Coordinates of C-alpha atoms in Angstrom, one line a residue:
L1 CA 15.6 -0.8 21.9
Q2 CA 14.7 1.9 24.5
M3 CA 11.1 2.0 23.3
A4 CA 10.8 -1.7 23.6
V5 CA 12.2 -1.8 27.1
L6 CA 10.3 1.2 28.5
N7 CA 7.0 0.5 26.7
P8 CA 5.9 4.1 26.7
R9 CA 2.2 5.1 26.2
F10 CA 3.3 8.1 24.1
C11 CA 6.5 8.3 22.1
V12 CA 7.9 11.3 20.1
L13 CA 10.2 10.4 17.2
D14 CA 11.8 13.6 16.0
E15 CA 13.3 13.2 12.5
T16 CA 14.5 9.6 13.1
D17 CA 14.9 9.3 9.4
S18 CA 17.6 12.0 9.3
G19 CA 20.8 10.5 7.9
L20 CA 19.4 7.0 7.4
D21 CA 19.8 5.1 4.2
V22 CA 16.9 3.1 2.8
D23 CA 17.8 -0.1 4.5
S24 CA 18.2 1.5 7.9
M25 CA 15.0 3.4 7.5
R26 CA 13.2 0.1 6.9
I27 CA 14.7 -1.4 10.1
V28 CA 13.7 1.6 12.2
A29 CA 10.2 1.6 10.7
D30 CA 9.8 -2.2 11.3
G31 CA 10.7 -1.7 15.0
V32 CA 8.2 1.1 15.4
N33 CA 5.4 -0.9 13.6
K34 CA 6.1 -3.8 15.9
L35 CA 5.7 -1.6 19.0
K36 CA 2.5 0.1 17.8
K37 CA -0.5 -1.1 19.9
K38 CA -4.0 0.1 20.7
D39 CA -2.9 1.5 24.0
N40 CA 0.1 3.6 22.8
A41 CA 0.7 6.4 20.4
F42 CA 3.6 7.8 18.3
L43 CA 4.2 11.3 17.2
V44 CA 6.5 10.9 14.2
I45 CA 8.1 14.2 13.1
T46 CA 9.6 14.2 9.6
H47 CA 10.1 16.5 6.7
Y48 CA 10.1 13.7 4.1
Q49 CA 7.2 11.5 2.9
R50 CA 9.6 8.5 2.4
L51 CA 9.5 7.4 6.0
L52 CA 5.7 7.3 5.8
N53 CA 5.9 4.6 3.1
Y54 CA 7.0 2.3 6.0
I55 CA 5.2 3.8 9.0
V56 CA 1.7 4.6 7.8
P57 CA 0.2 7.4 9.8
D58 CA -3.3 7.6 11.1
Y59 CA -3.2 11.4 10.8
V60 CA -0.8 13.9 9.2
H61 CA -0.5 17.4 10.7
I62 CA 1.2 20.3 9.1
L63 CA 2.7 22.9 11.5
I64 CA 3.6 26.4 10.4
D65 CA 5.1 28.8 12.9
G66 CA 4.3 26.4 15.8
K67 CA 0.6 26.0 14.9
I68 CA -1.2 23.1 13.3
V69 CA -2.6 24.6 10.1
K70 CA -3.9 21.4 8.4
T71 CA -4.8 17.9 9.5
E72 CA -5.9 15.0 7.3
G73 CA -5.2 11.4 6.7
K74 CA -2.1 9.9 5.1
E75 CA -3.1 11.4 1.8
L76 CA -2.0 14.8 3.1
A77 CA 1.7 13.6 3.1
M78 CA 1.4 12.6 -0.5
Q79 CA -0.1 16.0 -1.4
V80 CA 2.9 17.8 0.3
E81 CA 5.3 15.5 -1.6
E82 CA 3.7 16.4 -4.9
K83 CA 3.0 20.1 -4.3
G84 CA 5.3 21.3 -1.6
Y85 CA 4.1 23.4 1.4
D86 CA 3.3 26.7 -0.4
W87 CA -0.3 25.6 -1.3
V88 CA -1.2 25.0 2.4
T89 CA -0.9 28.7 3.3
K90 CA -2.9 30.0 0.4

């Protein structure tokens, strides 16, 4: 609701999937997708790929020790889901 009212150009969503069941996650994702436009951006921080089934990212960044160590498309999230994070640092 706050994002819809304020209409920010940049919005940080930090672990919005934390504690949500599947139905709630779909509702949140639907709201984010409806607010996504050409003139705004969302930084979605999550540890789980499941949210990205509903909010499809343009880019996925992996941060380790506060630094971006890898950036790719949405496929990167699938790789992390399959392999974990260890392979990124090798």
